[in-house]
Amino acid sequence: MNPTAGSAPVLAFVMAVALALGLAAVTAACSGGATGVGATGGGAQPGGAGRTSGGHKGATSAAAAVPSAAELKSALLTEHDIGLGSEVDPKSIGGASIAGCEPLAGTLNATMTATSGPGEHAASSGFAGGGTGPFLAEGLTSKAPNLLAADYARTSAALRSCRSLTLTSGGTHLKFTMTPVAFGDSKNTSAARLKGSVQGFGVNGYLAMERFGPVVLSYYFIQLGGSSSQLASTYYQQAVAKAGKVLALP
């Protein structure tokens, strides 16, 4: 089926799901809660100054400065950076729920509307590429490394072990199969390829998380039709490089 023909409702749903899941993943990555992965907080992407993710370590000293929300926001990708046509605030997209993989699904649901907790800072952004996408959500969150370590470990482990997620918004259901993959150019990334369909349209994407000291990156990419990882990986590496340069993390 041609994804450009009569697909406006599908596109609206896919964008809502993409941004809602992206925001939830951002929030879950840094937070602790009853589900074991977190109930508040956010994910972010750190990088080292002027370096890509491959040059970073998974942790820095506890004395590392924790970037503020304003600093995190300045390190996010922008329309100018990646050339996608419109920017969307992920927090403006709501009404989605997630089921099928615990504890990841429960954590994502619990954190869908959460705000940063004490000692945490977060910033997020979303983009729509018009037509059939792609749709992208990115988040950066900072927290003291000694507090972040266990929460992030549980979240990334859940991401690696999850095999399916079903997202529901406005009565429409989208079931993704999830396959762990190597993503970007860093060995420290936890990522999964997402594959599903809605109303006859193929939907493919990637969900990735990575920690650098006091900062975590959460990244979500979805597109209708094509399943190539090249564009998703390119944007992810751009996000890593920009965050590393702007935040100048060791």
PDB file of C-alpha atoms in Angstrom:
ATOM      1  CA  MET A   1       0.000   0.000   0.000  1.00  0.00           C
ATOM      2  CA  ASN A   2       1.221   3.466  -0.860  1.00  0.00           C
ATOM      3  CA  PRO A   3       1.827   5.173   2.504  1.00  0.00           C
ATOM      4  CA  THR A   4       1.172   8.606   1.011  1.00  0.00           C
ATOM      5  CA  ALA A   5      -2.361   7.807  -0.136  1.00  0.00           C
ATOM      6  CA  GLY A   6      -5.062   8.663   2.410  1.00  0.00           C
ATOM      7  CA  SER A   7      -2.640   8.209   5.270  1.00  0.00           C
ATOM      8  CA  ALA A   8      -3.211  11.390   7.277  1.00  0.00           C
ATOM      9  CA  PRO A   9      -4.900   9.631  10.242  1.00  0.00           C
ATOM     10  CA  VAL A  10      -2.172   6.997  10.276  1.00  0.00           C
ATOM     11  CA  LEU A  11       0.552   9.628  10.177  1.00  0.00           C
ATOM     12  CA  ALA A  12      -1.047  11.520  13.045  1.00  0.00           C
ATOM     13  CA  PHE A  13      -1.245   8.348  15.118  1.00  0.00           C
ATOM     14  CA  VAL A  14       2.313   7.284  14.310  1.00  0.00           C
ATOM     15  CA  MET A  15       3.683  10.709  15.245  1.00  0.00           C
ATOM     16  CA  ALA A  16       1.755  10.690  18.516  1.00  0.00           C
ATOM     17  CA  VAL A  17       3.064   7.225  19.340  1.00  0.00           C
ATOM     18  CA  ALA A  18       6.614   8.104  18.313  1.00  0.00           C
ATOM     19  CA  LEU A  19       6.773  11.204  20.448  1.00  0.00           C
ATOM     20  CA  ALA A  20       4.936   9.681  23.392  1.00  0.00           C
ATOM     21  CA  LEU A  21       7.226   6.640  23.467  1.00  0.00           C
ATOM     22  CA  GLY A  22      10.274   8.814  22.951  1.00  0.00           C
ATOM     23  CA  LEU A  23       9.346  11.089  25.850  1.00  0.00           C
ATOM     24  CA  ALA A  24       8.539   8.132  28.088  1.00  0.00           C
ATOM     25  CA  ALA A  25      11.870   6.494  27.319  1.00  0.00           C
ATOM     26  CA  VAL A  26      13.639   9.752  28.021  1.00  0.00           C
ATOM     27  CA  THR A  27      11.884   9.999  31.366  1.00  0.00           C
ATOM     28  CA  ALA A  28      12.410   6.368  32.353  1.00  0.00           C
ATOM     29  CA  ALA A  29      16.123   6.172  31.750  1.00  0.00           C
ATOM     30  CA  CYS A  30      17.193   8.202  34.756  1.00  0.00           C
ATOM     31  CA  SER A  31      14.512   7.516  37.311  1.00  0.00           C
ATOM     32  CA  GLY A  32      13.869   5.078  40.090  1.00  0.00           C
ATOM     33  CA  GLY A  33      10.413   3.887  41.061  1.00  0.00           C
ATOM     34  CA  ALA A  34       8.115   1.051  42.019  1.00  0.00           C
ATOM     35  CA  THR A  35       8.579  -0.717  38.728  1.00  0.00           C
ATOM     36  CA  GLY A  36      12.302  -0.981  39.330  1.00  0.00           C
ATOM     37  CA  VAL A  37      13.279   1.199  36.420  1.00  0.00           C
ATOM     38  CA  GLY A  38      11.914   4.538  37.381  1.00  0.00           C
ATOM     39  CA  ALA A  39       8.950   6.767  37.872  1.00  0.00           C
ATOM     40  CA  THR A  40      10.384  10.192  37.211  1.00  0.00           C
ATOM     41  CA  GLY A  41      13.347  11.639  35.429  1.00  0.00           C
ATOM     42  CA  GLY A  42      14.598  11.542  31.869  1.00  0.00           C
ATOM     43  CA  GLY A  43      17.087  10.160  29.429  1.00  0.00           C
ATOM     44  CA  ALA A  44      19.718  12.081  27.685  1.00  0.00           C
ATOM     45  CA  GLN A  45      22.586  11.790  25.504  1.00  0.00           C
ATOM     46  CA  PRO A  46      25.954  12.801  26.628  1.00  0.00           C
ATOM     47  CA  GLY A  47      29.038  12.905  24.659  1.00  0.00           C
ATOM     48  CA  GLY A  48      32.593  13.993  25.200  1.00  0.00           C
ATOM     49  CA  ALA A  49      33.660  17.361  23.973  1.00  0.00           C
ATOM     50  CA  GLY A  50      34.288  17.204  20.258  1.00  0.00           C
ATOM     51  CA  ARG A  51      34.010  13.407  20.203  1.00  0.00           C
ATOM     52  CA  THR A  52      31.433  10.878  19.046  1.00  0.00           C
ATOM     53  CA  SER A  53      29.904   8.285  21.331  1.00  0.00           C
ATOM     54  CA  GLY A  54      32.558   5.728  20.502  1.00  0.00           C
ATOM     55  CA  GLY A  55      35.094   7.771  22.453  1.00  0.00           C
ATOM     56  CA  HIS A  56      33.109   7.892  25.707  1.00  0.00           C
ATOM     57  CA  LYS A  57      33.047   5.751  28.778  1.00  0.00           C
ATOM     58  CA  GLY A  58      29.858   4.638  30.497  1.00  0.00           C
ATOM     59  CA  ALA A  59      30.677   6.584  33.646  1.00  0.00           C
ATOM     60  CA  THR A  60      32.722   9.490  34.905  1.00  0.00           C
ATOM     61  CA  SER A  61      33.749  10.533  38.379  1.00  0.00           C
ATOM     62  CA  ALA A  62      31.020  11.357  40.870  1.00  0.00           C
ATOM     63  CA  ALA A  63      32.411  14.867  40.949  1.00  0.00           C
ATOM     64  CA  ALA A  64      31.371  15.469  37.336  1.00  0.00           C
ATOM     65  CA  ALA A  65      29.156  18.527  37.018  1.00  0.00           C
ATOM     66  CA  VAL A  66      25.466  17.795  36.430  1.00  0.00           C
ATOM     67  CA  PRO A  67      24.278  19.875  33.434  1.00  0.00           C
ATOM     68  CA  SER A  68      21.251  22.120  33.961  1.00  0.00           C
ATOM     69  CA  ALA A  69      18.003  21.871  31.997  1.00  0.00           C
ATOM     70  CA  ALA A  70      19.000  24.910  29.958  1.00  0.00           C
ATOM     71  CA  GLU A  71      22.346  23.349  29.104  1.00  0.00           C
ATOM     72  CA  LEU A  72      20.660  20.102  28.099  1.00  0.00           C
ATOM     73  CA  LYS A  73      18.188  21.958  25.889  1.00  0.00           C
ATOM     74  CA  SER A  74      21.013  23.711  24.085  1.00  0.00           C
ATOM     75  CA  ALA A  75      22.586  20.320  23.329  1.00  0.00           C
ATOM     76  CA  LEU A  76      19.503  18.815  21.632  1.00  0.00           C
ATOM     77  CA  LEU A  77      19.266  18.452  17.878  1.00  0.00           C
ATOM     78  CA  THR A  78      17.381  21.214  16.059  1.00  0.00           C
ATOM     79  CA  GLU A  79      15.587  21.465  12.719  1.00  0.00           C
ATOM     80  CA  HIS A  80      18.668  23.193  11.349  1.00  0.00           C
ATOM     81  CA  ASP A  81      20.928  20.328  12.446  1.00  0.00           C
ATOM     82  CA  ILE A  82      19.016  17.546  10.708  1.00  0.00           C
ATOM     83  CA  GLY A  83      16.813  19.248   8.126  1.00  0.00           C
ATOM     84  CA  LEU A  84      13.461  17.812   9.212  1.00  0.00           C
ATOM     85  CA  GLY A  85      10.552  20.103   8.429  1.00  0.00           C
ATOM     86  CA  SER A  86       8.729  20.661  11.697  1.00  0.00           C
ATOM     87  CA  GLU A  87       9.534  20.585  15.392  1.00  0.00           C
ATOM     88  CA  VAL A  88       7.048  19.170  17.905  1.00  0.00           C
ATOM     89  CA  ASP A  89       7.102  19.395  21.694  1.00  0.00           C
ATOM     90  CA  PRO A  90       6.899  15.756  22.906  1.00  0.00           C
ATOM     91  CA  LYS A  91       5.110  16.939  26.051  1.00  0.00           C
ATOM     92  CA  SER A  92       2.217  18.152  23.900  1.00  0.00           C
ATOM     93  CA  ILE A  93       1.526  14.618  22.687  1.00  0.00           C
ATOM     94  CA  GLY A  94      -0.476  12.498  25.106  1.00  0.00           C
ATOM     95  CA  GLY A  95      -3.047   9.755  25.371  1.00  0.00           C
ATOM     96  CA  ALA A  96      -0.802   6.824  24.441  1.00  0.00           C
ATOM     97  CA  SER A  97      -0.397   3.703  26.552  1.00  0.00           C
ATOM     98  CA  ILE A  98       2.114   0.859  26.322  1.00  0.00           C
ATOM     99  CA  ALA A  99       1.712  -2.846  27.100  1.00  0.00           C
ATOM    100  CA  GLY A 100       3.445  -6.173  26.511  1.00  0.00           C
ATOM    101  CA  CYS A 101       6.890  -6.031  28.080  1.00  0.00           C
ATOM    102  CA  GLU A 102       7.531  -5.721  31.781  1.00  0.00           C
ATOM    103  CA  PRO A 103       9.131  -3.975  33.485  1.00  0.00           C
ATOM    104  CA  LEU A 104       9.777  -1.719  30.504  1.00  0.00           C
ATOM    105  CA  ALA A 105       6.118  -1.135  29.549  1.00  0.00           C
ATOM    106  CA  GLY A 106       5.071  -0.362  33.104  1.00  0.00           C
ATOM    107  CA  THR A 107       7.946   2.028  33.520  1.00  0.00           C
ATOM    108  CA  LEU A 108       7.215   3.828  30.268  1.00  0.00           C
ATOM    109  CA  ASN A 109       3.550   4.211  31.208  1.00  0.00           C
ATOM    110  CA  ALA A 110       4.377   5.438  34.702  1.00  0.00           C
ATOM    111  CA  THR A 111       6.757   8.027  33.342  1.00  0.00           C
ATOM    112  CA  MET A 112       4.753   9.190  30.321  1.00  0.00           C
ATOM    113  CA  THR A 113       3.749  12.423  32.059  1.00  0.00           C
ATOM    114  CA  ALA A 114       6.395  12.536  34.762  1.00  0.00           C
ATOM    115  CA  THR A 115       8.541  15.544  35.448  1.00  0.00           C
ATOM    116  CA  SER A 116      12.102  15.689  36.647  1.00  0.00           C
ATOM    117  CA  GLY A 117      12.636  14.682  40.266  1.00  0.00           C
ATOM    118  CA  PRO A 118      14.919  16.319  42.837  1.00  0.00           C
ATOM    119  CA  GLY A 119      18.450  16.629  41.526  1.00  0.00           C
ATOM    120  CA  GLU A 120      17.410  15.772  37.968  1.00  0.00           C
ATOM    121  CA  HIS A 121      17.300  17.969  34.885  1.00  0.00           C
ATOM    122  CA  ALA A 122      15.723  17.065  31.555  1.00  0.00           C
ATOM    123  CA  ALA A 123      15.073  18.430  28.077  1.00  0.00           C
ATOM    124  CA  SER A 124      13.421  16.810  25.070  1.00  0.00           C
ATOM    125  CA  SER A 125      12.479  17.564  21.481  1.00  0.00           C
ATOM    126  CA  GLY A 126      10.597  15.931  18.627  1.00  0.00           C
ATOM    127  CA  PHE A 127      10.565  16.289  14.855  1.00  0.00           C
ATOM    128  CA  ALA A 128       8.335  15.279  11.958  1.00  0.00           C
ATOM    129  CA  GLY A 129       9.757  14.938   8.468  1.00  0.00           C
ATOM    130  CA  GLY A 130       6.462  15.523   6.631  1.00  0.00           C
ATOM    131  CA  GLY A 131       4.894  12.996   4.230  1.00  0.00           C
ATOM    132  CA  THR A 132       5.741   9.577   5.626  1.00  0.00           C
ATOM    133  CA  GLY A 133       8.122  10.843   8.284  1.00  0.00           C
ATOM    134  CA  PRO A 134      10.558  10.103   9.687  1.00  0.00           C
ATOM    135  CA  PHE A 135       9.478  10.998  13.212  1.00  0.00           C
ATOM    136  CA  LEU A 136      12.173  11.499  15.801  1.00  0.00           C
ATOM    137  CA  ALA A 137      12.242  12.169  19.539  1.00  0.00           C
ATOM    138  CA  GLU A 138      15.392  12.898  21.533  1.00  0.00           C
ATOM    139  CA  GLY A 139      15.920  13.530  25.211  1.00  0.00           C
ATOM    140  CA  LEU A 140      18.780  14.472  27.482  1.00  0.00           C
ATOM    141  CA  THR A 141      18.637  14.064  31.248  1.00  0.00           C
ATOM    142  CA  SER A 142      21.244  14.707  33.917  1.00  0.00           C
ATOM    143  CA  LYS A 143      21.568  13.307  37.422  1.00  0.00           C
ATOM    144  CA  ALA A 144      24.435  12.649  39.840  1.00  0.00           C
ATOM    145  CA  PRO A 145      26.311   9.586  38.478  1.00  0.00           C
ATOM    146  CA  ASN A 146      26.119   7.682  41.768  1.00  0.00           C
ATOM    147  CA  LEU A 147      22.311   8.023  41.707  1.00  0.00           C
ATOM    148  CA  LEU A 148      21.957   7.375  38.004  1.00  0.00           C
ATOM    149  CA  ALA A 149      23.924   4.134  37.669  1.00  0.00           C
ATOM    150  CA  ALA A 150      21.458   1.550  39.027  1.00  0.00           C
ATOM    151  CA  ASP A 151      18.374   3.165  37.472  1.00  0.00           C
ATOM    152  CA  TYR A 152      19.949   3.311  34.042  1.00  0.00           C
ATOM    153  CA  ALA A 153      21.284  -0.250  34.295  1.00  0.00           C
ATOM    154  CA  ARG A 154      17.788  -1.593  34.968  1.00  0.00           C
ATOM    155  CA  THR A 155      16.235   0.420  32.165  1.00  0.00           C
ATOM    156  CA  SER A 156      18.829  -0.552  29.563  1.00  0.00           C
ATOM    157  CA  ALA A 157      18.605  -4.221  30.588  1.00  0.00           C
ATOM    158  CA  ALA A 158      14.827  -4.119  30.114  1.00  0.00           C
ATOM    159  CA  LEU A 159      15.278  -2.557  26.692  1.00  0.00           C
ATOM    160  CA  ARG A 160      17.684  -5.307  25.632  1.00  0.00           C
ATOM    161  CA  SER A 161      15.420  -8.111  26.870  1.00  0.00           C
ATOM    162  CA  CYS A 162      12.083  -6.823  25.549  1.00  0.00           C
ATOM    163  CA  ARG A 163      10.713  -8.619  22.477  1.00  0.00           C
ATOM    164  CA  SER A 164       7.433  -6.792  21.851  1.00  0.00           C
ATOM    165  CA  LEU A 165       5.484  -3.685  22.813  1.00  0.00           C
ATOM    166  CA  THR A 166       1.932  -2.687  21.937  1.00  0.00           C
ATOM    167  CA  LEU A 167       1.134   1.020  21.832  1.00  0.00           C
ATOM    168  CA  THR A 168      -2.437   2.298  21.910  1.00  0.00           C
ATOM    169  CA  SER A 169      -3.651   5.808  21.145  1.00  0.00           C
ATOM    170  CA  GLY A 170      -7.208   6.898  20.384  1.00  0.00           C
ATOM    171  CA  GLY A 171      -8.367   3.291  20.093  1.00  0.00           C
ATOM    172  CA  THR A 172      -5.727   2.394  17.500  1.00  0.00           C
ATOM    173  CA  HIS A 173      -3.204  -0.309  18.359  1.00  0.00           C
ATOM    174  CA  LEU A 174       0.337  -0.678  17.074  1.00  0.00           C
ATOM    175  CA  LYS A 175       2.280  -3.801  18.037  1.00  0.00           C
ATOM    176  CA  PHE A 176       6.030  -3.664  17.616  1.00  0.00           C
ATOM    177  CA  THR A 177       8.318  -6.656  17.601  1.00  0.00           C
ATOM    178  CA  MET A 178      11.632  -5.655  19.157  1.00  0.00           C
ATOM    179  CA  THR A 179      15.033  -7.019  18.192  1.00  0.00           C
ATOM    180  CA  PRO A 180      18.237  -5.977  20.011  1.00  0.00           C
ATOM    181  CA  VAL A 181      20.689  -4.394  17.575  1.00  0.00           C
ATOM    182  CA  ALA A 182      24.058  -2.688  17.468  1.00  0.00           C
ATOM    183  CA  PHE A 183      23.353   0.974  16.787  1.00  0.00           C
ATOM    184  CA  GLY A 184      25.400   4.064  16.102  1.00  0.00           C
ATOM    185  CA  ASP A 185      29.134   3.747  16.594  1.00  0.00           C
ATOM    186  CA  SER A 186      29.279   3.146  20.348  1.00  0.00           C
ATOM    187  CA  LYS A 187      29.613  -0.173  22.160  1.00  0.00           C
ATOM    188  CA  ASN A 188      27.795   1.380  25.132  1.00  0.00           C
ATOM    189  CA  THR A 189      24.462   1.867  23.350  1.00  0.00           C
ATOM    190  CA  SER A 190      21.437  -0.269  24.290  1.00  0.00           C
ATOM    191  CA  ALA A 191      19.116  -0.352  21.291  1.00  0.00           C
ATOM    192  CA  ALA A 192      16.286  -2.253  19.667  1.00  0.00           C
ATOM    193  CA  ARG A 193      14.818  -2.311  16.182  1.00  0.00           C
ATOM    194  CA  LEU A 194      11.031  -1.882  16.113  1.00  0.00           C
ATOM    195  CA  LYS A 195       8.828  -3.439  13.438  1.00  0.00           C
ATOM    196  CA  GLY A 196       5.051  -3.355  13.128  1.00  0.00           C
ATOM    197  CA  SER A 197       2.093  -2.261  11.025  1.00  0.00           C
ATOM    198  CA  VAL A 198      -1.013  -0.136  11.466  1.00  0.00           C
ATOM    199  CA  GLN A 199      -3.981  -0.074   9.088  1.00  0.00           C
ATOM    200  CA  GLY A 200      -1.925  -1.835   6.428  1.00  0.00           C
ATOM    201  CA  PHE A 201       1.079   0.462   6.668  1.00  0.00           C
ATOM    202  CA  GLY A 202       4.468  -0.925   7.633  1.00  0.00           C
ATOM    203  CA  VAL A 203       6.067   0.937  10.546  1.00  0.00           C
ATOM    204  CA  ASN A 204       9.748   0.595  11.403  1.00  0.00           C
ATOM    205  CA  GLY A 205      11.949   2.313  13.913  1.00  0.00           C
ATOM    206  CA  TYR A 206      14.667   2.268  16.549  1.00  0.00           C
ATOM    207  CA  LEU A 207      14.774   2.960  20.268  1.00  0.00           C
ATOM    208  CA  ALA A 208      18.208   3.611  21.779  1.00  0.00           C
ATOM    209  CA  MET A 209      19.657   4.683  25.122  1.00  0.00           C
ATOM    210  CA  GLU A 210      23.180   5.497  26.189  1.00  0.00           C
ATOM    211  CA  ARG A 211      24.756   6.799  29.377  1.00  0.00           C
ATOM    212  CA  PHE A 212      27.750   9.087  29.762  1.00  0.00           C
ATOM    213  CA  GLY A 213      28.561   9.954  33.363  1.00  0.00           C
ATOM    214  CA  PRO A 214      25.792  12.229  34.698  1.00  0.00           C
ATOM    215  CA  VAL A 215      23.865  12.334  31.414  1.00  0.00           C
ATOM    216  CA  VAL A 216      21.714   9.822  29.532  1.00  0.00           C
ATOM    217  CA  LEU A 217      20.604   9.971  25.920  1.00  0.00           C
ATOM    218  CA  SER A 218      17.265   8.506  24.860  1.00  0.00           C
ATOM    219  CA  TYR A 219      16.502   8.418  21.152  1.00  0.00           C
ATOM    220  CA  TYR A 220      13.455   7.224  19.217  1.00  0.00           C
ATOM    221  CA  PHE A 221      13.119   7.089  15.430  1.00  0.00           C
ATOM    222  CA  ILE A 222      10.137   5.838  13.421  1.00  0.00           C
ATOM    223  CA  GLN A 223       9.227   5.793   9.742  1.00  0.00           C
ATOM    224  CA  LEU A 224       6.519   4.404   7.480  1.00  0.00           C
ATOM    225  CA  GLY A 225       7.677   2.040   4.779  1.00  0.00           C
ATOM    226  CA  GLY A 226      11.454   1.710   4.544  1.00  0.00           C
ATOM    227  CA  SER A 227      13.390  -0.268   7.136  1.00  0.00           C
ATOM    228  CA  SER A 228      16.932   0.993   6.492  1.00  0.00           C
ATOM    229  CA  SER A 229      18.835   1.964   9.632  1.00  0.00           C
ATOM    230  CA  GLN A 230      21.153   4.392   7.835  1.00  0.00           C
ATOM    231  CA  LEU A 231      19.184   7.585   8.420  1.00  0.00           C
ATOM    232  CA  ALA A 232      18.270   6.644  11.992  1.00  0.00           C
ATOM    233  CA  SER A 233      21.905   5.880  12.787  1.00  0.00           C
ATOM    234  CA  THR A 234      23.101   9.083  11.131  1.00  0.00           C
ATOM    235  CA  TYR A 235      20.759  11.240  13.227  1.00  0.00           C
ATOM    236  CA  TYR A 236      21.753   9.356  16.363  1.00  0.00           C
ATOM    237  CA  GLN A 237      25.447   9.966  15.744  1.00  0.00           C
ATOM    238  CA  GLN A 238      24.710  13.645  15.089  1.00  0.00           C
ATOM    239  CA  ALA A 239      22.884  13.815  18.411  1.00  0.00           C
ATOM    240  CA  VAL A 240      25.820  12.216  20.225  1.00  0.00           C
ATOM    241  CA  ALA A 241      28.338  14.517  18.592  1.00  0.00           C
ATOM    242  CA  LYS A 242      26.357  17.679  19.339  1.00  0.00           C
ATOM    243  CA  ALA A 243      25.655  16.781  22.953  1.00  0.00           C
ATOM    244  CA  GLY A 244      29.299  15.921  23.489  1.00  0.00           C
ATOM    245  CA  LYS A 245      30.482  19.200  22.036  1.00  0.00           C
ATOM    246  CA  VAL A 246      27.944  21.425  23.798  1.00  0.00           C
ATOM    247  CA  LEU A 247      28.050  19.740  27.210  1.00  0.00           C
ATOM    248  CA  ALA A 248      31.807  19.060  27.064  1.00  0.00           C
ATOM    249  CA  LEU A 249      31.566  15.951  29.218  1.00  0.00           C
ATOM    250  CA  PRO A 250      34.849  14.120  29.868  1.00  0.00           C
TER     251      PRO A 250
END
